[in-house]
Short mmCIF file of C-alpha atoms in Angstrom, two decimals:
data_model
loop_
_atom_site.label_atom_id
_atom_site.label_comp_id
_atom_site.label_asym_id
_atom_site.label_seq_id
_atom_site.Cartn_x
_atom_site.Cartn_y
_atom_site.Cartn_z
CA MET R 27 77.54 -93.60 -11.34
CA GLN R 28 79.54 -93.45 -8.15
CA GLN R 29 80.58 -96.63 -6.44
CA GLY R 30 80.77 -98.00 -2.93
CA TRP R 31 77.36 -97.97 -1.27
CA THR R 32 77.85 -98.26 2.49
CA PHE R 33 76.06 -100.64 4.81
CA PRO R 34 73.32 -99.16 7.03
CA TRP R 35 75.32 -99.51 10.26
CA VAL R 36 78.35 -97.85 8.70
CA SER R 37 76.09 -95.13 7.33
CA ALA R 38 74.64 -94.49 10.76
CA LEU R 39 78.15 -94.12 12.16
CA LEU R 40 79.06 -91.70 9.41
CA LEU R 41 76.06 -89.52 10.16
CA GLY R 42 77.06 -89.42 13.80
CA VAL R 43 80.72 -88.70 13.13
CA MET R 44 79.89 -85.91 10.72
CA GLY R 45 77.77 -84.27 13.38
CA LEU R 46 74.74 -83.77 11.19
CA HIS R 47 72.11 -81.75 12.94
CA VAL R 48 68.38 -81.22 12.80
CA SER R 49 67.95 -78.00 10.88
CA GLY R 50 65.48 -76.23 8.66
CA SER R 51 62.17 -74.84 9.87
CA GLU R 52 60.95 -75.58 13.36
CA PHE R 53 58.96 -78.74 13.87
CA GLN R 54 55.26 -78.19 13.36
CA HIS R 55 52.19 -79.72 11.81
CA HIS R 56 51.60 -78.52 8.27
CA ARG R 57 48.11 -77.80 6.99
CA TYR R 58 47.73 -77.95 3.21
CA GLU R 59 48.87 -74.38 2.55
CA ASP R 60 51.79 -74.83 4.96
CA LEU R 61 52.80 -78.06 3.23
CA VAL R 62 52.78 -76.39 -0.19
CA ARG R 63 54.86 -73.50 1.13
CA ALA R 64 57.34 -75.90 2.71
CA LEU R 65 57.81 -77.87 -0.52
CA PHE R 66 58.26 -74.77 -2.64
CA ALA R 67 60.71 -73.40 -0.06
CA VAL R 68 62.87 -76.51 -0.51
CA GLN R 69 62.63 -76.15 -4.28
CA SER R 70 63.70 -72.53 -3.99
CA GLU R 71 66.67 -73.43 -1.78
CA CYS R 72 67.83 -76.25 -4.07
CA PRO R 73 66.56 -75.33 -7.55
CA TYR R 74 69.15 -77.35 -9.48
CA ILE R 75 68.41 -80.71 -7.84
CA THR R 76 64.64 -80.47 -7.25
CA ARG R 77 61.39 -80.27 -9.15
CA ILE R 78 57.79 -80.01 -7.94
CA TYR R 79 54.98 -81.57 -9.94
CA SER R 80 51.39 -82.60 -9.29
CA ILE R 81 50.13 -86.11 -10.05
CA GLY R 82 46.49 -85.04 -9.79
CA ARG R 83 43.93 -83.58 -7.42
CA SER R 84 41.99 -84.86 -4.44
CA VAL R 85 38.19 -85.03 -4.30
CA GLU R 86 38.13 -81.46 -2.96
CA GLY R 87 40.60 -80.23 -5.57
CA ARG R 88 43.84 -80.12 -3.60
CA HIS R 89 46.96 -80.91 -5.61
CA LEU R 90 48.86 -84.09 -4.83
CA TYR R 91 52.30 -82.51 -5.00
CA VAL R 92 55.48 -84.52 -5.42
CA LEU R 93 58.96 -83.17 -4.72
CA GLU R 94 61.62 -84.79 -6.88
CA PHE R 95 65.34 -84.91 -6.10
CA SER R 96 67.83 -85.64 -8.89
CA ASP R 97 70.96 -84.18 -10.45
CA ASN R 98 68.81 -83.89 -13.59
CA PRO R 99 65.28 -83.14 -12.35
CA GLY R 100 62.50 -84.07 -14.70
CA ILE R 101 64.63 -86.53 -16.67
CA HIS R 102 64.93 -90.29 -16.39
CA GLU R 103 68.57 -91.22 -16.86
CA ALA R 104 69.11 -94.76 -18.11
CA MET R 105 70.45 -97.06 -15.39
CA GLU R 106 69.41 -94.63 -12.65
CA PRO R 107 66.65 -96.15 -10.49
CA GLU R 108 63.43 -94.38 -9.52
CA PHE R 109 62.36 -94.39 -5.86
CA LYS R 110 59.27 -93.06 -4.09
CA TYR R 111 58.03 -92.32 -0.59
CA VAL R 112 54.29 -91.85 0.00
CA GLY R 113 52.90 -90.36 3.19
CA ASN R 114 49.54 -89.56 4.77
CA MET R 115 47.52 -92.14 2.83
CA HIS R 116 45.22 -92.22 5.81
CA GLY R 117 44.50 -88.57 6.51
CA ASN R 118 44.65 -88.86 10.29
CA GLU R 119 48.00 -90.70 10.29
CA VAL R 120 50.16 -87.62 10.09
CA LEU R 121 53.68 -88.51 11.20
CA GLY R 122 54.68 -89.76 7.75
CA ARG R 123 53.59 -86.45 6.25
CA GLU R 124 55.80 -84.49 8.63
CA LEU R 125 58.75 -86.87 8.30
CA LEU R 126 58.71 -86.57 4.51
CA ILE R 127 58.63 -82.78 4.69
CA LYS R 128 61.59 -82.94 7.08
CA LEU R 129 63.39 -85.47 4.87
CA SER R 130 63.00 -83.09 1.92
CA GLN R 131 64.54 -80.25 3.91
CA PHE R 132 67.30 -82.56 5.14
CA LEU R 133 68.25 -83.75 1.65
CA CYS R 134 68.43 -80.19 0.37
CA GLU R 135 70.43 -78.89 3.32
CA GLU R 136 72.90 -81.76 3.41
CA TYR R 137 73.45 -81.61 -0.34
CA ARG R 138 74.28 -77.92 -0.07
CA ALA R 139 76.55 -78.67 2.89
CA GLY R 140 78.55 -81.14 0.81
CA ASN R 141 77.50 -84.33 2.63
CA GLN R 142 79.05 -86.95 0.33
CA ARG R 143 76.55 -89.65 1.22
CA ILE R 144 73.56 -87.46 0.37
CA MET R 145 75.22 -86.04 -2.74
CA ARG R 146 75.92 -89.56 -4.04
CA LEU R 147 72.35 -90.58 -3.31
CA ILE R 148 70.88 -87.66 -5.26
CA HIS R 149 73.36 -88.04 -8.14
CA ASP R 150 72.65 -91.77 -8.51
CA THR R 151 68.92 -91.92 -7.75
CA ARG R 152 65.77 -90.19 -8.88
CA ILE R 153 63.83 -89.68 -5.65
CA HIS R 154 60.11 -88.82 -5.58
CA ILE R 155 58.46 -87.70 -2.33
CA LEU R 156 54.66 -87.44 -2.01
CA PRO R 157 54.12 -86.13 1.54
CA SER R 158 50.34 -86.40 1.42
CA MET R 159 48.24 -88.77 -0.66
CA ASN R 160 45.12 -87.76 1.25
CA PRO R 161 45.17 -84.00 1.89
CA ASP R 162 41.37 -83.83 2.29
CA GLY R 163 41.33 -86.40 5.08
CA TYR R 164 44.21 -84.61 6.77
CA GLU R 165 42.28 -81.35 6.92
CA VAL R 166 39.38 -83.14 8.64
CA ALA R 167 41.73 -84.67 11.20
CA ALA R 168 43.70 -81.44 11.70
CA LYS R 169 40.55 -79.51 12.63
CA GLN R 170 40.31 -81.72 15.70
CA GLY R 171 44.06 -81.65 16.28
CA PRO R 172 46.28 -83.98 18.32
CA GLU R 173 44.35 -83.67 21.57
CA THR R 174 40.92 -84.88 20.47
CA ASN R 175 41.51 -86.69 17.16
CA GLY R 176 39.53 -89.90 16.92
CA TYR R 177 40.90 -93.19 15.64
CA LEU R 178 38.92 -92.93 12.39
CA VAL R 179 38.25 -89.20 11.96
CA GLY R 180 39.93 -88.16 8.70
CA ARG R 181 41.15 -91.66 7.89
CA GLY R 182 39.35 -91.83 4.52
CA ASN R 183 39.22 -89.27 1.75
CA ALA R 184 36.46 -86.67 1.38
CA ARG R 185 34.07 -89.42 0.25
CA GLN R 186 35.00 -91.57 3.25
CA PHE R 187 36.83 -94.17 1.17
CA ASP R 188 39.83 -95.90 2.75
CA LEU R 189 42.47 -95.39 0.07
CA ASN R 190 44.45 -98.43 1.22
CA ARG R 191 41.48 -100.63 0.32
CA ASN R 192 40.76 -98.91 -2.97
CA PHE R 193 43.25 -100.36 -5.47
CA PRO R 194 42.25 -103.04 -8.00
CA ASP R 195 42.45 -106.48 -6.39
CA LEU R 196 45.27 -108.19 -8.25
CA ASN R 197 45.96 -110.66 -5.45
CA ALA R 198 42.97 -112.78 -6.42
CA LEU R 199 44.28 -112.91 -9.97
CA VAL R 200 47.86 -113.82 -9.07
CA TYR R 201 46.67 -116.49 -6.62
CA TYR R 202 44.66 -118.01 -9.49
CA TYR R 203 47.65 -117.76 -11.84
CA GLU R 204 49.83 -119.54 -9.28
CA LYS R 205 47.62 -122.58 -9.75
CA THR R 206 47.41 -122.30 -13.56
CA ASN R 207 50.99 -121.29 -14.42
CA GLY R 208 49.87 -117.85 -15.51
CA ARG R 209 51.59 -114.49 -15.39
CA ASN R 210 53.58 -113.57 -12.28
CA HIS R 211 54.02 -109.83 -12.91
CA HIS R 212 52.42 -106.73 -14.50
CA LEU R 213 48.96 -108.23 -14.14
CA PRO R 214 46.16 -106.66 -16.20
CA LEU R 215 43.72 -104.23 -14.63
CA PRO R 216 39.99 -105.04 -14.66
CA ASP R 217 37.68 -103.39 -17.17
CA ASN R 218 36.50 -99.88 -16.22
CA TRP R 219 38.99 -99.79 -13.35
CA GLU R 220 39.26 -96.00 -13.57
CA GLN R 221 35.60 -95.68 -12.61
CA GLN R 222 36.09 -98.03 -9.66
CA VAL R 223 38.75 -96.07 -7.75
CA GLU R 224 38.91 -92.71 -6.03
CA PRO R 225 40.67 -89.67 -7.60
CA GLU R 226 43.64 -90.01 -5.25
CA THR R 227 44.05 -93.71 -6.06
CA LEU R 228 43.68 -93.00 -9.77
CA ALA R 229 46.40 -90.35 -9.54
CA VAL R 230 48.83 -92.76 -7.87
CA ILE R 231 48.17 -95.53 -10.41
CA LYS R 232 48.71 -93.09 -13.30
CA TRP R 233 51.89 -91.96 -11.54
CA MET R 234 53.11 -95.55 -11.44
CA GLN R 235 52.34 -95.91 -15.14
CA ASN R 236 54.44 -92.86 -15.98
CA TYR R 237 57.51 -93.69 -13.88
CA ASN R 238 59.41 -96.97 -13.63
CA PHE R 239 59.59 -97.10 -9.84
CA ILE R 240 61.84 -99.81 -8.41
CA LEU R 241 61.49 -99.39 -4.64
CA SER R 242 58.96 -97.62 -2.45
CA ALA R 243 57.53 -97.28 1.03
CA ASN R 244 54.27 -95.83 2.27
CA LEU R 245 54.17 -94.31 5.73
CA HIS R 246 51.35 -94.95 8.21
CA GLY R 247 50.65 -94.70 11.94
CA GLY R 248 48.88 -96.62 14.69
CA ALA R 249 51.65 -99.18 15.28
CA VAL R 250 55.45 -99.39 15.02
CA VAL R 251 56.46 -102.09 12.55
CA ALA R 252 57.75 -102.58 9.00
CA ASN R 253 55.06 -104.51 7.11
CA TYR R 254 55.81 -106.39 3.88
CA PRO R 255 53.69 -108.19 1.20
CA PHE R 256 51.48 -109.94 0.76
CA ASP R 257 48.83 -108.12 2.74
CA LYS R 258 46.05 -110.39 1.49
CA SER R 259 45.75 -113.99 2.62
CA ARG R 260 45.63 -116.72 -0.02
CA ASP R 261 42.70 -118.31 1.79
CA PRO R 262 40.10 -115.70 2.74
CA ARG R 263 37.79 -118.40 4.11
CA ILE R 264 39.89 -118.73 7.23
CA ARG R 265 38.38 -116.36 9.79
CA GLY R 266 39.84 -115.49 13.12
CA ARG R 267 43.22 -116.87 12.08
CA THR R 268 46.31 -115.24 10.58
CA THR R 269 48.03 -116.92 7.66
CA TYR R 270 51.43 -115.94 6.28
CA ALA R 271 51.16 -114.97 2.59
CA ALA R 272 54.66 -115.05 1.11
CA THR R 273 55.59 -113.48 -2.21
CA ALA R 274 58.14 -115.01 -4.56
CA ASP R 275 60.58 -112.48 -3.04
CA ASP R 276 59.77 -113.18 0.59
CA LYS R 277 63.39 -113.27 1.82
CA LEU R 278 64.15 -110.05 -0.02
CA PHE R 279 61.10 -108.31 1.42
CA ARG R 280 62.10 -109.44 4.91
CA LYS R 281 65.54 -107.96 4.34
CA LEU R 282 64.05 -104.65 3.15
CA ALA R 283 61.79 -104.49 6.20
CA ARG R 284 64.71 -105.29 8.52
CA THR R 285 66.79 -102.58 6.89
CA TYR R 286 64.30 -99.99 8.06
CA SER R 287 63.57 -101.63 11.40
CA TYR R 288 67.20 -101.93 12.51
CA ALA R 289 68.14 -98.46 11.29
CA HIS R 290 65.19 -97.09 13.28
CA SER R 291 65.97 -96.18 16.87
CA TRP R 292 63.44 -98.50 18.49
CA MET R 293 61.31 -100.34 15.90
CA HIS R 294 63.62 -103.38 15.88
CA LYS R 295 63.16 -103.92 19.62
CA GLY R 296 59.76 -105.42 18.86
CA TRP R 297 57.71 -104.23 21.82
CA ASN R 298 55.77 -101.11 20.81
CA CYS R 299 52.20 -99.88 21.28
CA GLY R 300 51.37 -102.94 23.38
CA ASP R 301 52.21 -105.30 20.50
CA PHE R 302 55.25 -107.46 19.79
CA PHE R 303 56.69 -107.98 16.31
CA ASP R 304 59.88 -110.03 16.15
CA GLU R 305 62.67 -107.79 14.80
CA GLY R 306 60.06 -105.07 14.30
CA ILE R 307 58.77 -106.59 11.04
CA THR R 308 55.70 -108.53 9.93
CA ASN R 309 54.15 -110.13 6.90
CA GLY R 310 50.92 -108.26 6.22
CA ALA R 311 48.58 -111.25 6.00
CA SER R 312 50.22 -112.78 9.06
CA TRP R 313 49.17 -109.66 10.98
CA TYR R 314 45.69 -109.45 9.44
CA SER R 315 44.42 -109.91 5.89
CA LEU R 316 43.82 -106.76 3.88
CA SER R 317 42.35 -106.57 0.35
CA LYS R 318 43.02 -103.98 -2.36
CA GLY R 319 46.05 -102.51 -0.58
CA MET R 320 48.66 -100.33 -2.23
CA GLN R 321 51.82 -102.32 -1.46
CA ASP R 322 50.50 -105.55 -3.00
CA PHE R 323 49.30 -103.59 -6.03
CA ASN R 324 52.78 -102.11 -6.55
CA TYR R 325 54.37 -105.55 -6.61
CA LEU R 326 51.79 -107.16 -8.89
CA TYR R 327 51.25 -104.31 -11.35
CA SER R 328 54.67 -102.72 -11.74
CA ASN R 329 58.40 -103.25 -11.20
CA CYS R 330 58.13 -101.63 -7.77
CA PHE R 331 58.79 -103.39 -4.46
CA GLU R 332 56.92 -101.57 -1.69
CA ILE R 333 56.60 -102.02 2.05
CA THR R 334 54.30 -100.30 4.55
CA LEU R 335 55.91 -98.49 7.47
CA GLU R 336 53.89 -98.09 10.66
CA LEU R 337 55.78 -95.39 12.52
CA SER R 338 53.93 -94.26 15.64
CA CYS R 339 51.52 -95.53 18.26
CA ASP R 340 49.82 -92.15 18.18
CA LYS R 341 48.25 -91.46 14.80
CA PHE R 342 48.35 -87.68 15.37
CA PRO R 343 51.27 -87.02 17.75
CA PRO R 344 51.68 -83.52 19.17
CA ALA R 345 54.21 -81.20 17.55
CA SER R 346 56.42 -81.58 20.62
CA ALA R 347 56.94 -85.26 19.74
CA LEU R 348 58.10 -84.58 16.17
CA PRO R 349 61.80 -83.89 16.89
CA ARG R 350 62.20 -87.27 18.65
CA GLU R 351 60.33 -89.05 15.86
CA TRP R 352 62.51 -87.40 13.23
CA MET R 353 65.71 -88.46 14.98
CA GLY R 354 64.32 -91.97 15.39
CA ASN R 355 63.47 -92.28 11.68
CA ARG R 356 66.11 -90.16 9.91
CA GLU R 357 68.75 -92.83 9.40
CA ALA R 358 66.12 -95.45 8.55
CA LEU R 359 64.62 -93.25 5.82
CA VAL R 360 68.04 -92.79 4.20
CA SER R 361 69.17 -96.41 4.64
CA TYR R 362 65.98 -97.79 3.13
CA LEU R 363 66.32 -95.45 0.17
CA GLU R 364 69.81 -96.77 -0.47
CA GLN R 365 68.45 -100.30 -0.90
CA VAL R 366 67.35 -99.39 -4.43
CA HIS R 367 71.02 -99.74 -5.42
CA HIS R 368 71.30 -103.48 -4.70
CA GLY R 369 70.86 -106.53 -6.91
CA ILE R 370 71.42 -106.30 -10.66
CA LYS R 371 70.71 -103.71 -13.31
CA GLY R 372 71.52 -103.23 -16.95
CA MET R 373 70.35 -102.60 -20.49
CA VAL R 374 68.62 -104.85 -23.01
CA TYR R 375 69.54 -104.17 -26.65
CA ASP R 376 68.71 -105.73 -29.98
CA GLU R 377 71.49 -106.84 -32.33
CA ASN R 378 71.72 -103.29 -33.72
CA ASN R 379 72.30 -101.81 -30.26
CA ASN R 380 68.80 -100.35 -30.06
CA PRO R 381 67.38 -100.44 -26.53
CA LEU R 382 64.40 -102.74 -26.07
CA GLY R 383 61.59 -101.49 -23.86
CA ASN R 384 59.23 -103.89 -22.09
CA ALA R 385 61.64 -106.83 -22.36
CA GLU R 386 61.21 -109.34 -19.55
CA ILE R 387 63.93 -110.19 -17.04
CA SER R 388 63.44 -113.48 -15.21
CA VAL R 389 65.56 -114.99 -12.45
CA ALA R 390 65.67 -118.77 -12.03
CA GLY R 391 64.09 -119.71 -8.72
CA ALA R 392 62.27 -116.38 -8.32
CA ASN R 393 58.80 -116.55 -9.82
CA HIS R 394 58.41 -112.82 -10.31
CA ASP R 395 59.73 -111.17 -13.47
CA VAL R 396 60.45 -107.50 -14.09
CA THR R 397 60.49 -105.55 -17.34
CA THR R 398 62.73 -102.96 -18.94
CA GLY R 399 61.64 -99.35 -19.05
CA VAL R 400 61.07 -97.38 -22.23
CA ASP R 401 64.82 -96.67 -22.40
CA GLY R 402 65.68 -100.37 -22.26
CA ASP R 403 67.06 -100.31 -18.72
CA TYR R 404 66.05 -102.72 -15.98
CA PHE R 405 66.60 -103.10 -12.25
CA ARG R 406 66.12 -106.33 -10.29
CA LEU R 407 66.51 -106.19 -6.52
CA LEU R 408 68.18 -109.39 -5.28
CA LEU R 409 69.89 -110.73 -2.19
CA PRO R 410 73.58 -111.70 -2.44
CA GLY R 411 74.02 -114.96 -4.31
CA THR R 412 74.57 -116.51 -7.73
CA TYR R 413 71.68 -116.36 -10.19
CA THR R 414 70.79 -117.40 -13.71
CA VAL R 415 69.11 -114.43 -15.37
CA THR R 416 67.23 -114.52 -18.68
CA ALA R 417 66.18 -111.62 -20.90
CA SER R 418 63.42 -112.16 -23.43
CA ALA R 419 61.22 -110.12 -25.76
CA PRO R 420 58.66 -111.02 -28.46
CA GLY R 421 60.41 -111.67 -31.76
CA TYR R 422 63.83 -112.22 -30.18
CA VAL R 423 65.81 -115.23 -29.02
CA PRO R 424 65.98 -115.32 -25.19
CA TYR R 425 69.45 -115.12 -23.67
CA SER R 426 70.59 -116.32 -20.26
CA SER R 427 73.59 -115.37 -18.18
CA THR R 428 74.89 -116.29 -14.74
CA VAL R 429 75.80 -113.52 -12.34
CA THR R 430 77.00 -113.32 -8.74
CA VAL R 431 75.47 -110.55 -6.65
CA GLY R 432 77.39 -109.12 -3.72
CA PRO R 433 76.25 -107.09 -0.69
CA ALA R 434 77.29 -103.73 -2.12
CA GLU R 435 76.14 -101.81 -5.20
CA ALA R 436 74.14 -103.43 -7.98
CA ILE R 437 76.01 -105.58 -10.49
CA GLN R 438 75.66 -104.45 -14.10
CA LEU R 439 74.48 -107.11 -16.53
CA HIS R 440 73.59 -106.16 -20.11
CA PHE R 441 71.81 -108.29 -22.71
CA TYR R 442 71.97 -108.26 -26.50
CA LEU R 443 69.09 -110.17 -28.08
CA LYS R 444 69.12 -111.56 -31.59
CA THR R 445 66.07 -111.50 -33.80
CA ALA R 446 64.32 -114.86 -33.81
CA PRO R 447 64.37 -116.67 -37.17
CA LYS R 448 61.05 -116.76 -38.97
CA GLN R 449 59.42 -120.13 -38.56
CA ASN R 450 58.38 -122.12 -41.58
CA LEU R 451 54.88 -123.06 -40.53
CA LYS R 452 54.45 -125.47 -43.49
CA ALA R 453 57.39 -127.54 -42.32
CA LYS R 454 55.88 -128.05 -38.86
CA PRO R 455 54.38 -131.50 -38.25
CA HIS R 456 50.74 -131.39 -37.24
CA ASN R 457 49.75 -133.55 -34.30
CA GLY R 458 46.05 -132.92 -34.64
CA LYS R 459 45.84 -131.09 -31.32
CA LYS R 460 44.76 -127.51 -30.85
CA ASN R 461 46.98 -125.06 -29.04
CA HIS R 462 45.05 -123.97 -26.01
CA SER R 463 46.07 -120.80 -24.17
CA SER R 464 45.96 -120.75 -20.42
CA PRO R 465 42.52 -119.93 -19.00
CA LYS R 466 41.72 -116.40 -17.91
CA ALA R 467 40.73 -115.63 -14.39
CA PRO R 468 37.48 -113.80 -13.72
CA LEU R 469 38.25 -110.56 -13.28
CA LYS R 470 39.74 -106.08 9.96
CA LEU R 471 40.19 -102.52 9.90
CA GLY R 472 43.64 -101.66 11.33
CA PRO R 473 46.46 -99.15 10.99
CA ARG R 474 47.30 -100.10 7.41
#
């Protein structure tokens, strides 16, 4: 692991000083076959640091291809975080799709050119890029093209489902648990959930189950703002009013959103598309309440922190606008990716130095725990500060440690848990009371 992650503003300066240029294929809109060719062209140019895999198929049978960047493609290396970008969730919001194709070309080209920043990023991170989550909707929108594309044409998948309102609603469950002291992470999915979601949504959820993603962003269009959780209001009865719905990591999410906004050429200015967002960021529910969205699901179901990036006023900008959009987003895409290397990370072992998967990592004052992956490694994004961190696992004695997090790369903090002594149940005094478990909870259309 290489050290010394640079701050976004220093990184931007370095890109300028090094004279990095826009290269690769000419800017154009990519239909499905063009997208596949572009991804495989990158893989062919950088075979030792890339891998292409499919997470599933759309309703009409198109592959949902992911391009992976890593110094060991196809392998999770312990202590190396997993990151993902998802584009084109709404089929007619196409800029994210094109930016992620261009980012893939950029990463390959700059790695081959010896760009130390990009080389370090690929060596220290496993990066997954899904340019199009909704290839069927895109084809519907692309048939109309930039000139006549309607606001809703191609937004949904082939069955006309809005994929960003198609994930299991875990917000209702966590809001209930907040009142009953229940779980704050990795919430259970409802019964028969697989039959309740679309094929594209199912593919993404299975993807999240197979990879321990730590940080993510999904790219949209129709506004210019970095949107962070929660998207769903805690009080759905309030109509016509916006209510801020903060997560337990609200300050951290605001920092992640600002990282993108200020590294973007104009998002941070606030005034875009006839709207104003202070610093170019917004809490989702404060903008408008949205149920069953992907970013909230990431936070409540997995270890992944995700934000939603609205990147253009025009959902389907003409090809002539793509070079400017790429230059406006290039540094932001790289700077946001680098945020996965902040906070703390480490391993959790038992007393025989065996890694413990699914151990829980809790931070005092932050009511949102994370878990170790199958290899026993964990990653907890945190702002600079001093924290008391506790590792725990069933059958082991919890252990706490205090750590100070700085503004640079993640601090390593390992845990070694001892097996809990077997309790002598006969020796326990009986108070005549039953041990009750906590009760179980019953299981505005906009750019997002």
